[in-house]
Short mmCIF file of C-alpha atoms in Angstrom, two decimals:
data_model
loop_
_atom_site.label_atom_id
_atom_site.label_comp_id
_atom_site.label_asym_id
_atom_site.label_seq_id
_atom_site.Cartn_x
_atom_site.Cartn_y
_atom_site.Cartn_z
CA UNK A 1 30.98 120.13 82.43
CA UNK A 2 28.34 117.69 83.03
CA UNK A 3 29.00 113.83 84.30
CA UNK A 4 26.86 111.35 83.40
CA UNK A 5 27.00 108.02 84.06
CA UNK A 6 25.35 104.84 81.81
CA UNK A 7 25.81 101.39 80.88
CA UNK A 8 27.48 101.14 77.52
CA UNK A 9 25.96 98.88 74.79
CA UNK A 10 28.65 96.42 75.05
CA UNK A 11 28.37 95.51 78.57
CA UNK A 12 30.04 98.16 80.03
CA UNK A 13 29.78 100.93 82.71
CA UNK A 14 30.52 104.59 81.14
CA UNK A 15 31.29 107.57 83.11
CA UNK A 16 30.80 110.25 81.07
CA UNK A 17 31.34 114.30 80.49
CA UNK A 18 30.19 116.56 78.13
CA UNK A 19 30.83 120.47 78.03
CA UNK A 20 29.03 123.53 76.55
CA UNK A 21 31.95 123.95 73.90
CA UNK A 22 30.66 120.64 72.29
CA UNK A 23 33.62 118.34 74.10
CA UNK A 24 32.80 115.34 75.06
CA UNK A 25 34.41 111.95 76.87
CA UNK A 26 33.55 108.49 77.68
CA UNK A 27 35.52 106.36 80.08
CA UNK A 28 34.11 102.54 79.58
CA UNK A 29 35.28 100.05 82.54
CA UNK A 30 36.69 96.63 81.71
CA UNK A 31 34.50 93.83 81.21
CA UNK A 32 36.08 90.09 80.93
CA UNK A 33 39.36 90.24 79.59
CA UNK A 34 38.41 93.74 77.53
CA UNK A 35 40.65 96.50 78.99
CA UNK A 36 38.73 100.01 80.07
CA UNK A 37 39.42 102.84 77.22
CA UNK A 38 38.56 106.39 76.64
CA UNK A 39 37.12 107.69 73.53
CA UNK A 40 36.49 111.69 73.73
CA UNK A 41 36.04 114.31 70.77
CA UNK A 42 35.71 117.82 70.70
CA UNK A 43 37.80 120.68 70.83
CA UNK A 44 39.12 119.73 74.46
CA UNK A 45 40.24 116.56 75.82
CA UNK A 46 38.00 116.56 78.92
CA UNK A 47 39.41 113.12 80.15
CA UNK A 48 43.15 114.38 79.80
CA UNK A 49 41.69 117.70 81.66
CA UNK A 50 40.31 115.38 84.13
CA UNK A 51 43.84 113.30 84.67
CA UNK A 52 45.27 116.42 85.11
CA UNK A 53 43.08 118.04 87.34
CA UNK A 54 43.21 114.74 89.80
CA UNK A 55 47.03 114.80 89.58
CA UNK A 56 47.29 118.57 90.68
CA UNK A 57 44.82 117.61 93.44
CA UNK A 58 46.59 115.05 94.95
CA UNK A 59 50.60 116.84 94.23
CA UNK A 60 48.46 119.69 97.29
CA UNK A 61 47.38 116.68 99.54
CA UNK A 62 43.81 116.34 98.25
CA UNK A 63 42.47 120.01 99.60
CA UNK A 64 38.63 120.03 100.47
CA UNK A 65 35.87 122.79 99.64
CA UNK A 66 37.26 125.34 102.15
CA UNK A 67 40.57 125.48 100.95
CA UNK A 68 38.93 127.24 97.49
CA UNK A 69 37.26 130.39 96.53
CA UNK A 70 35.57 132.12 93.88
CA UNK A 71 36.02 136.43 92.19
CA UNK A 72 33.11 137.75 90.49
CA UNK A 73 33.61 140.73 88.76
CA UNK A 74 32.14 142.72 85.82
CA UNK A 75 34.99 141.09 83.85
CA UNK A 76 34.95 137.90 84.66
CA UNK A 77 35.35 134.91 86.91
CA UNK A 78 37.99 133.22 89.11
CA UNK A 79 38.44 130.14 90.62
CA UNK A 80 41.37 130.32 93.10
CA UNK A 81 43.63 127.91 95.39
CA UNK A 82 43.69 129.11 99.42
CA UNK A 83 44.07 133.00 98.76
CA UNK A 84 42.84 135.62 95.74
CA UNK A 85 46.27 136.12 95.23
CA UNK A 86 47.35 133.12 95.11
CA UNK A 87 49.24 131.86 91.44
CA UNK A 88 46.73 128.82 91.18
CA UNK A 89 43.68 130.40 89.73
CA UNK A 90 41.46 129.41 86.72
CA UNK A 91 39.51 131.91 84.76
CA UNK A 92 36.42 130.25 84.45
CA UNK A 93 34.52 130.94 80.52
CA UNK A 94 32.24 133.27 80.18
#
């Protein structure tokens, strides 16, 4: 994914993210009495990945860098949680 971040057209800040797959999300912050709302397309919710993702990081106490590691093989990618074996690992696209 790649953030971005902009100021919307209706007085707003955006943070933004767009991925490779063509999914895309836009988080505009309040502004008077408007309320701050999400508008994403694509075939993945990447704000509802994002929620998610925060909420698993702070359910293991916020871990830092060190406390993740990466698999290369011929067949792929992995992303893993404190140990190769662990049972939190992502399979990262190819």
């Amino acid at each position: 994914m790649r953030p971005y971040w902009a100021r919307h057209e209706h007085d707003g800040e955006v943070t933004g993210l767009i991925a490779a797959d063509g999914s895309w999300a836009e988080h505009v912050a309040p502004v008077g009495s408007r309320p701050a709302f999400v508008e994403q397309g694509g075939p993945r919710r990447l704000w509802s990945v994002t929620e998610e993702t925060h909420a698993w990081w702070q359910a293991h106490g916020k871990p830092d860098w060190s406390r993740f590691g990466i698999t290369a093989t011929a067949g792929g990618q992995t992303v893993w949680y404190e140990s190769p074996d662990s049972d939190q690992r992502w399979r990262l696209p190819t």
